[in-house]
PDB file of C-alpha atoms in Angstrom:
ATOM      1  CA  LYS A   3      10.017   0.008 -32.559  1.00  0.00           C
ATOM      2  CA  TRP A   4       9.204  -3.257 -30.723  1.00  0.00           C
ATOM      3  CA  GLU A   5       9.072  -2.931 -26.940  1.00  0.00           C
ATOM      4  CA  ARG A   6       9.589  -5.773 -24.436  1.00  0.00           C
ATOM      5  CA  TYR A   7       6.920  -6.237 -21.882  1.00  0.00           C
ATOM      6  CA  GLU A   8       8.817  -8.814 -19.949  1.00  0.00           C
ATOM      7  CA  ALA A   9      12.474  -9.354 -18.800  1.00  0.00           C
ATOM      8  CA  VAL A  10      14.569 -11.667 -16.670  1.00  0.00           C
ATOM      9  CA  THR A  11      16.015 -10.311 -13.471  1.00  0.00           C
ATOM     10  CA  ARG A  12      16.999 -11.529  -9.978  1.00  0.00           C
ATOM     11  CA  ILE A  13      15.089 -11.349  -6.663  1.00  0.00           C
ATOM     12  CA  GLU A  14      17.438  -9.619  -4.193  1.00  0.00           C
ATOM     13  CA  SER A  15      15.168  -9.699  -1.200  1.00  0.00           C
ATOM     14  CA  ILE A  16      11.467 -10.056  -0.146  1.00  0.00           C
ATOM     15  CA  GLU A  17       9.844  -7.585   2.162  1.00  0.00           C
ATOM     16  CA  VAL A  18       6.448  -8.019   3.746  1.00  0.00           C
ATOM     17  CA  GLN A  19       4.282  -4.888   3.832  1.00  0.00           C
ATOM     18  CA  VAL A  20       1.104  -4.264   5.945  1.00  0.00           C
ATOM     19  CA  GLY A  21      -1.843  -2.709   4.173  1.00  0.00           C
ATOM     20  CA  LYS A  22      -4.812  -0.637   5.279  1.00  0.00           C
ATOM     21  CA  THR A  23      -6.935  -3.631   6.190  1.00  0.00           C
ATOM     22  CA  GLY A  24      -4.051  -5.511   7.861  1.00  0.00           C
ATOM     23  CA  THR A  25      -3.116  -7.644   4.868  1.00  0.00           C
ATOM     24  CA  LEU A  26       0.450  -8.842   4.770  1.00  0.00           C
ATOM     25  CA  THR A  27       1.737  -8.568   1.277  1.00  0.00           C
ATOM     26  CA  PRO A  28       5.092  -9.901   0.180  1.00  0.00           C
ATOM     27  CA  VAL A  29       7.008  -7.560  -2.209  1.00  0.00           C
ATOM     28  CA  ALA A  30      10.012  -8.718  -4.224  1.00  0.00           C
ATOM     29  CA  HIS A  31      12.895  -6.284  -4.485  1.00  0.00           C
ATOM     30  CA  LEU A  32      14.379  -6.894  -7.912  1.00  0.00           C
ATOM     31  CA  ALA A  33      17.775  -6.122  -9.530  1.00  0.00           C
ATOM     32  CA  PRO A  34      16.646  -3.052 -11.620  1.00  0.00           C
ATOM     33  CA  VAL A  35      15.651  -3.950 -15.180  1.00  0.00           C
ATOM     34  CA  GLN A  36      14.170  -2.060 -18.090  1.00  0.00           C
ATOM     35  CA  ILE A  37      10.648  -3.077 -19.246  1.00  0.00           C
ATOM     36  CA  ALA A  38       8.603  -1.102 -21.745  1.00  0.00           C
ATOM     37  CA  GLY A  39      10.663   2.024 -21.271  1.00  0.00           C
ATOM     38  CA  THR A  40      10.701   2.157 -17.458  1.00  0.00           C
ATOM     39  CA  THR A  41      12.981   0.739 -14.719  1.00  0.00           C
ATOM     40  CA  VAL A  42      11.293  -1.958 -12.680  1.00  0.00           C
ATOM     41  CA  SER A  43      12.795  -2.734  -9.226  1.00  0.00           C
ATOM     42  CA  ARG A  44       9.786  -4.065  -7.230  1.00  0.00           C
ATOM     43  CA  SER A  45       6.956  -6.491  -7.825  1.00  0.00           C
ATOM     44  CA  SER A  46       4.122  -7.673  -5.532  1.00  0.00           C
ATOM     45  CA  LEU A  47       4.076 -11.434  -4.826  1.00  0.00           C
ATOM     46  CA  HIS A  48       0.544 -10.989  -3.592  1.00  0.00           C
ATOM     47  CA  ASN A  49       0.296 -13.642  -0.901  1.00  0.00           C
ATOM     48  CA  LEU A  50       1.827 -16.848   0.597  1.00  0.00           C
ATOM     49  CA  ASP A  51      -0.135 -19.090  -1.769  1.00  0.00           C
ATOM     50  CA  GLU A  52       1.322 -17.249  -4.824  1.00  0.00           C
ATOM     51  CA  ILE A  53       4.897 -17.589  -3.470  1.00  0.00           C
ATOM     52  CA  GLU A  54       4.305 -21.409  -2.990  1.00  0.00           C
ATOM     53  CA  ARG A  55       2.707 -21.713  -6.460  1.00  0.00           C
ATOM     54  CA  LEU A  56       5.682 -20.020  -8.143  1.00  0.00           C
ATOM     55  CA  GLY A  57       8.229 -21.714  -5.958  1.00  0.00           C
ATOM     56  CA  VAL A  58      10.009 -18.398  -5.508  1.00  0.00           C
ATOM     57  CA  ARG A  59      13.236 -18.195  -3.442  1.00  0.00           C
ATOM     58  CA  ILE A  60      15.384 -15.225  -2.593  1.00  0.00           C
ATOM     59  CA  GLY A  61      18.168 -15.028  -5.107  1.00  0.00           C
ATOM     60  CA  ASP A  62      16.111 -16.665  -7.926  1.00  0.00           C
ATOM     61  CA  TRP A  63      16.189 -15.458 -11.530  1.00  0.00           C
ATOM     62  CA  VAL A  64      12.687 -14.784 -12.586  1.00  0.00           C
ATOM     63  CA  VAL A  65      10.702 -13.611 -15.586  1.00  0.00           C
ATOM     64  CA  VAL A  66       8.890 -10.323 -14.836  1.00  0.00           C
ATOM     65  CA  GLU A  67       6.086  -9.085 -17.028  1.00  0.00           C
ATOM     66  CA  LYS A  68       4.252  -5.836 -17.055  1.00  0.00           C
ATOM     67  CA  ALA A  69       0.539  -6.664 -16.804  1.00  0.00           C
ATOM     68  CA  GLY A  70      -1.503  -4.398 -19.015  1.00  0.00           C
ATOM     69  CA  LYS A  71       1.889  -2.716 -19.802  1.00  0.00           C
ATOM     70  CA  ILE A  72       1.699  -1.103 -16.342  1.00  0.00           C
ATOM     71  CA  ILE A  73       1.941  -3.289 -13.257  1.00  0.00           C
ATOM     72  CA  PRO A  74       4.944  -5.658 -13.030  1.00  0.00           C
ATOM     73  CA  HIS A  75       4.417  -9.173 -11.829  1.00  0.00           C
ATOM     74  CA  VAL A  76       6.573 -12.297 -11.579  1.00  0.00           C
ATOM     75  CA  VAL A  77       5.462 -14.886 -14.143  1.00  0.00           C
ATOM     76  CA  ARG A  78       7.806 -17.816 -13.414  1.00  0.00           C
ATOM     77  CA  VAL A  79      11.080 -18.831 -11.897  1.00  0.00           C
ATOM     78  CA  GLU A  80      14.092 -19.721 -14.115  1.00  0.00           C
ATOM     79  CA  GLU A  81      14.877 -22.848 -12.072  1.00  0.00           C
ATOM     80  CA  HIS A  82      17.573 -24.015 -14.487  1.00  0.00           C
ATOM     81  CA  ARG A  83      19.713 -21.036 -13.357  1.00  0.00           C
ATOM     82  CA  ARG A  84      19.807 -21.998  -9.680  1.00  0.00           C
ATOM     83  CA  ASP A  85      23.264 -22.465  -8.186  1.00  0.00           C
ATOM     84  CA  GLY A  86      22.382 -23.444  -4.617  1.00  0.00           C
ATOM     85  CA  SER A  87      22.806 -19.996  -3.148  1.00  0.00           C
ATOM     86  CA  GLU A  88      19.044 -19.255  -3.188  1.00  0.00           C
ATOM     87  CA  ARG A  89      17.202 -19.065   0.168  1.00  0.00           C
ATOM     88  CA  GLU A  90      13.641 -20.090   0.971  1.00  0.00           C
ATOM     89  CA  PHE A  91      11.415 -17.253   2.090  1.00  0.00           C
ATOM     90  CA  ARG A  92       9.701 -17.758   5.379  1.00  0.00           C
ATOM     91  CA  PHE A  93       6.495 -15.825   5.858  1.00  0.00           C
ATOM     92  CA  PRO A  94       6.351 -14.026   9.215  1.00  0.00           C
ATOM     93  CA  LYS A  95       4.270 -15.495  12.134  1.00  0.00           C
ATOM     94  CA  LYS A  96       3.853 -12.065  13.585  1.00  0.00           C
ATOM     95  CA  CYS A  97       3.141  -8.626  12.116  1.00  0.00           C
ATOM     96  CA  PRO A  98       6.344  -7.172  10.880  1.00  0.00           C
ATOM     97  CA  GLU A  99       5.234  -3.754  12.015  1.00  0.00           C
ATOM     98  CA  CYS A 100       3.729  -4.202  15.465  1.00  0.00           C
ATOM     99  CA  GLY A 101       4.550  -7.842  16.417  1.00  0.00           C
ATOM    100  CA  SER A 102       0.915  -8.793  16.861  1.00  0.00           C
ATOM    101  CA  ASP A 103      -0.587 -12.192  15.886  1.00  0.00           C
ATOM    102  CA  VAL A 104      -1.491 -12.759  12.210  1.00  0.00           C
ATOM    103  CA  VAL A 105      -4.158 -15.101  10.898  1.00  0.00           C
ATOM    104  CA  LYS A 106      -5.194 -16.401   7.480  1.00  0.00           C
ATOM    105  CA  ASP A 107      -8.561 -15.408   6.165  1.00  0.00           C
ATOM    106  CA  GLU A 108     -11.069 -18.317   6.585  1.00  0.00           C
ATOM    107  CA  GLY A 109     -11.584 -19.766   3.163  1.00  0.00           C
ATOM    108  CA  GLY A 110      -9.173 -17.109   1.684  1.00  0.00           C
ATOM    109  CA  VAL A 111      -5.554 -16.570   0.782  1.00  0.00           C
ATOM    110  CA  TYR A 112      -4.658 -13.435   2.693  1.00  0.00           C
ATOM    111  CA  ILE A 113      -2.839 -13.337   6.060  1.00  0.00           C
ATOM    112  CA  ARG A 114      -3.714 -10.313   8.237  1.00  0.00           C
ATOM    113  CA  CYS A 115      -2.515  -8.525  11.318  1.00  0.00           C
ATOM    114  CA  LEU A 116      -5.190  -8.635  13.986  1.00  0.00           C
ATOM    115  CA  ASN A 117      -4.167  -5.465  15.789  1.00  0.00           C
ATOM    116  CA  PRO A 118      -6.524  -2.582  14.886  1.00  0.00           C
ATOM    117  CA  SER A 119      -3.962  -0.124  16.362  1.00  0.00           C
ATOM    118  CA  CYS A 120      -1.172  -1.369  14.090  1.00  0.00           C
ATOM    119  CA  PRO A 121       0.796   1.638  13.076  1.00  0.00           C
ATOM    120  CA  ALA A 122       1.112   0.455   9.444  1.00  0.00           C
ATOM    121  CA  GLN A 123      -2.626  -0.080   9.199  1.00  0.00           C
ATOM    122  CA  LEU A 124      -3.269   3.423  10.554  1.00  0.00           C
ATOM    123  CA  ARG A 125      -0.701   4.985   8.110  1.00  0.00           C
ATOM    124  CA  GLU A 126      -2.217   3.246   5.125  1.00  0.00           C
ATOM    125  CA  SER A 127      -5.746   4.005   6.202  1.00  0.00           C
ATOM    126  CA  LEU A 128      -4.945   7.645   6.513  1.00  0.00           C
ATOM    127  CA  ARG A 129      -3.251   7.687   3.138  1.00  0.00           C
ATOM    128  CA  PHE A 130      -6.236   5.953   1.533  1.00  0.00           C
ATOM    129  CA  TYR A 131      -8.785   8.248   3.239  1.00  0.00           C
ATOM    130  CA  ALA A 132      -7.058  11.364   1.858  1.00  0.00           C
ATOM    131  CA  SER A 133      -6.567   9.811  -1.639  1.00  0.00           C
ATOM    132  CA  ARG A 134      -8.337  11.043  -4.771  1.00  0.00           C
ATOM    133  CA  GLY A 135     -10.497   7.988  -4.883  1.00  0.00           C
ATOM    134  CA  ALA A 136     -11.823   8.617  -1.452  1.00  0.00           C
ATOM    135  CA  MET A 137     -11.990  12.108   0.319  1.00  0.00           C
ATOM    136  CA  ASP A 138      -9.495  13.754  -2.032  1.00  0.00           C
ATOM    137  CA  ILE A 139      -7.697  15.921   0.620  1.00  0.00           C
ATOM    138  CA  GLU A 140      -5.083  17.928  -1.148  1.00  0.00           C
ATOM    139  CA  GLY A 141      -1.840  18.311   0.741  1.00  0.00           C
ATOM    140  CA  LEU A 142      -2.249  15.212   2.851  1.00  0.00           C
ATOM    141  CA  GLY A 143       0.196  12.839   1.099  1.00  0.00           C
ATOM    142  CA  ILE A 144       2.088   9.911   2.658  1.00  0.00           C
ATOM    143  CA  LYS A 145       5.195  12.055   3.702  1.00  0.00           C
ATOM    144  CA  LEU A 146       2.979  14.488   5.567  1.00  0.00           C
ATOM    145  CA  ILE A 147       0.975  11.655   7.123  1.00  0.00           C
ATOM    146  CA  GLU A 148       4.153  10.086   8.408  1.00  0.00           C
ATOM    147  CA  GLN A 149       5.305  13.404   9.864  1.00  0.00           C
ATOM    148  CA  ARG A 150       2.016  13.896  11.696  1.00  0.00           C
ATOM    149  CA  LEU A 151       2.069  10.337  13.022  1.00  0.00           C
ATOM    150  CA  ASP A 152       5.640  10.812  14.250  1.00  0.00           C
ATOM    151  CA  ALA A 153       4.655  14.010  15.941  1.00  0.00           C
ATOM    152  CA  GLY A 154       1.620  12.475  17.559  1.00  0.00           C
ATOM    153  CA  LEU A 155      -0.661  14.899  15.850  1.00  0.00           C
ATOM    154  CA  VAL A 156      -2.806  12.164  14.292  1.00  0.00           C
ATOM    155  CA  THR A 157      -3.731   8.904  15.941  1.00  0.00           C
ATOM    156  CA  SER A 158      -6.968   8.117  14.172  1.00  0.00           C
ATOM    157  CA  LEU A 159      -9.078   9.298  11.147  1.00  0.00           C
ATOM    158  CA  PRO A 160     -11.137  11.797  13.200  1.00  0.00           C
ATOM    159  CA  ASP A 161      -7.834  13.522  14.243  1.00  0.00           C
ATOM    160  CA  ILE A 162      -7.544  14.831  10.693  1.00  0.00           C
ATOM    161  CA  TYR A 163     -10.436  17.231  11.492  1.00  0.00           C
ATOM    162  CA  ARG A 164      -8.877  18.425  14.703  1.00  0.00           C
ATOM    163  CA  LEU A 165      -5.686  19.657  12.980  1.00  0.00           C
ATOM    164  CA  ARG A 166      -7.327  23.139  12.599  1.00  0.00           C
ATOM    165  CA  ASP A 167      -6.939  23.557  16.347  1.00  0.00           C
ATOM    166  CA  ARG A 168      -3.317  22.562  16.192  1.00  0.00           C
ATOM    167  CA  ARG A 169      -2.013  25.120  13.716  1.00  0.00           C
ATOM    168  CA  ASP A 170       1.059  26.088  15.691  1.00  0.00           C
ATOM    169  CA  GLU A 171       2.129  22.468  15.946  1.00  0.00           C
ATOM    170  CA  LEU A 172       1.696  21.984  12.217  1.00  0.00           C
ATOM    171  CA  LEU A 173       3.872  25.097  11.565  1.00  0.00           C
ATOM    172  CA  ALA A 174       6.634  23.569  13.704  1.00  0.00           C
ATOM    173  CA  LEU A 175       6.915  20.571  11.433  1.00  0.00           C
ATOM    174  CA  GLU A 176       9.735  20.395   8.871  1.00  0.00           C
ATOM    175  CA  ARG A 177       8.934  21.925   5.453  1.00  0.00           C
ATOM    176  CA  MET A 178       5.560  23.209   6.751  1.00  0.00           C
ATOM    177  CA  GLY A 179       5.284  26.932   6.107  1.00  0.00           C
ATOM    178  CA  GLU A 180       2.226  29.141   6.332  1.00  0.00           C
ATOM    179  CA  LYS A 181       1.159  28.435   2.759  1.00  0.00           C
ATOM    180  CA  SER A 182       1.546  24.625   3.200  1.00  0.00           C
ATOM    181  CA  VAL A 183      -0.489  24.672   6.420  1.00  0.00           C
ATOM    182  CA  GLU A 184      -3.189  26.906   4.856  1.00  0.00           C
ATOM    183  CA  ASN A 185      -3.502  24.614   1.818  1.00  0.00           C
ATOM    184  CA  LEU A 186      -3.744  21.517   4.036  1.00  0.00           C
ATOM    185  CA  LEU A 187      -6.388  23.047   6.266  1.00  0.00           C
ATOM    186  CA  GLU A 188      -8.319  24.250   3.270  1.00  0.00           C
ATOM    187  CA  GLY A 189      -8.217  20.740   1.732  1.00  0.00           C
ATOM    188  CA  ILE A 190      -9.486  19.269   5.025  1.00  0.00           C
ATOM    189  CA  GLU A 191     -12.339  21.788   5.155  1.00  0.00           C
ATOM    190  CA  LYS A 192     -13.359  21.036   1.548  1.00  0.00           C
ATOM    191  CA  SER A 193     -13.474  17.301   2.219  1.00  0.00           C
ATOM    192  CA  LYS A 194     -16.451  17.946   4.592  1.00  0.00           C
ATOM    193  CA  SER A 195     -18.521  18.665   1.465  1.00  0.00           C
ATOM    194  CA  GLN A 196     -17.683  15.452  -0.240  1.00  0.00           C
ATOM    195  CA  PRO A 197     -20.601  13.081  -1.059  1.00  0.00           C
ATOM    196  CA  LEU A 198     -21.518  10.292   1.317  1.00  0.00           C
ATOM    197  CA  TRP A 199     -20.137   7.498  -0.969  1.00  0.00           C
ATOM    198  CA  ARG A 200     -16.708   8.996  -0.753  1.00  0.00           C
ATOM    199  CA  LEU A 201     -16.778   8.962   2.997  1.00  0.00           C
ATOM    200  CA  LEU A 202     -17.942   5.314   3.033  1.00  0.00           C
ATOM    201  CA  THR A 203     -15.124   4.426   0.614  1.00  0.00           C
ATOM    202  CA  GLY A 204     -12.565   6.294   2.740  1.00  0.00           C
ATOM    203  CA  LEU A 205     -13.614   4.559   5.977  1.00  0.00           C
ATOM    204  CA  ASN A 206     -11.799   1.480   4.724  1.00  0.00           C
ATOM    205  CA  ILE A 207     -14.531  -1.077   5.396  1.00  0.00           C
ATOM    206  CA  ARG A 208     -13.596  -4.471   4.073  1.00  0.00           C
ATOM    207  CA  HIS A 209     -15.674  -5.378   0.897  1.00  0.00           C
ATOM    208  CA  VAL A 210     -16.859  -1.807   0.450  1.00  0.00           C
ATOM    209  CA  GLY A 211     -15.094  -0.357  -2.430  1.00  0.00           C
ATOM    210  CA  THR A 212     -16.186   2.589  -4.538  1.00  0.00           C
ATOM    211  CA  ARG A 213     -19.113   0.884  -6.289  1.00  0.00           C
ATOM    212  CA  ASN A 214     -20.501  -0.759  -3.119  1.00  0.00           C
ATOM    213  CA  ALA A 215     -20.202   2.563  -1.343  1.00  0.00           C
ATOM    214  CA  GLN A 216     -22.244   4.333  -4.035  1.00  0.00           C
ATOM    215  CA  ILE A 217     -24.959   1.623  -3.859  1.00  0.00           C
ATOM    216  CA  LEU A 218     -25.124   1.872  -0.039  1.00  0.00           C
ATOM    217  CA  ALA A 219     -25.295   5.702  -0.188  1.00  0.00           C
ATOM    218  CA  ASP A 220     -28.017   5.693  -2.809  1.00  0.00           C
ATOM    219  CA  ARG A 221     -30.076   3.142  -0.874  1.00  0.00           C
ATOM    220  CA  PHE A 222     -29.630   4.414   2.680  1.00  0.00           C
TER     221      PHE A 222
END
């Protein structure tokens, strides 16, 4: 059976998300469409330069392709289908999460939030720190991270290791029973035995990915 790895759909809206290093990434919300057996409803537009290169507007019909049969991306705009109802997307001048100033990387393409206390950066940093590619803390997924942030239990990476002393507050959170709390605390304890390169990766230092973290750990 022949499978399509691209399809035509419409951009319903564009949302800007803030990543772990403060990068503002525009994401297109698409009218759901089937590509290679799965429903695609979102696609990263990467950065402002890419939006300008493609000439994307809200309401445009676009060709979406699954790169490597996995990650959807917008290939081109079907300009001949425009009817005048499309709207130009304006990239925010302030961080959509905290309202702080944003700046474009010198010589680069990314626009970043300059506030190190931005809640979106903290949320994404915590999620990345606990991920399998970094410290691999079982039980500390994005939903639980958001719960802890909302409850004020975590305001920085080191706060993860202070949760053992706040067991009663953890138990008071929604859907956190004895077993869930025990599994979380056990996962945090196990992370203390992870090799140094995983810690360096998890610290979210710009330009220090997994390979560079391994090189630094081996050398120093």
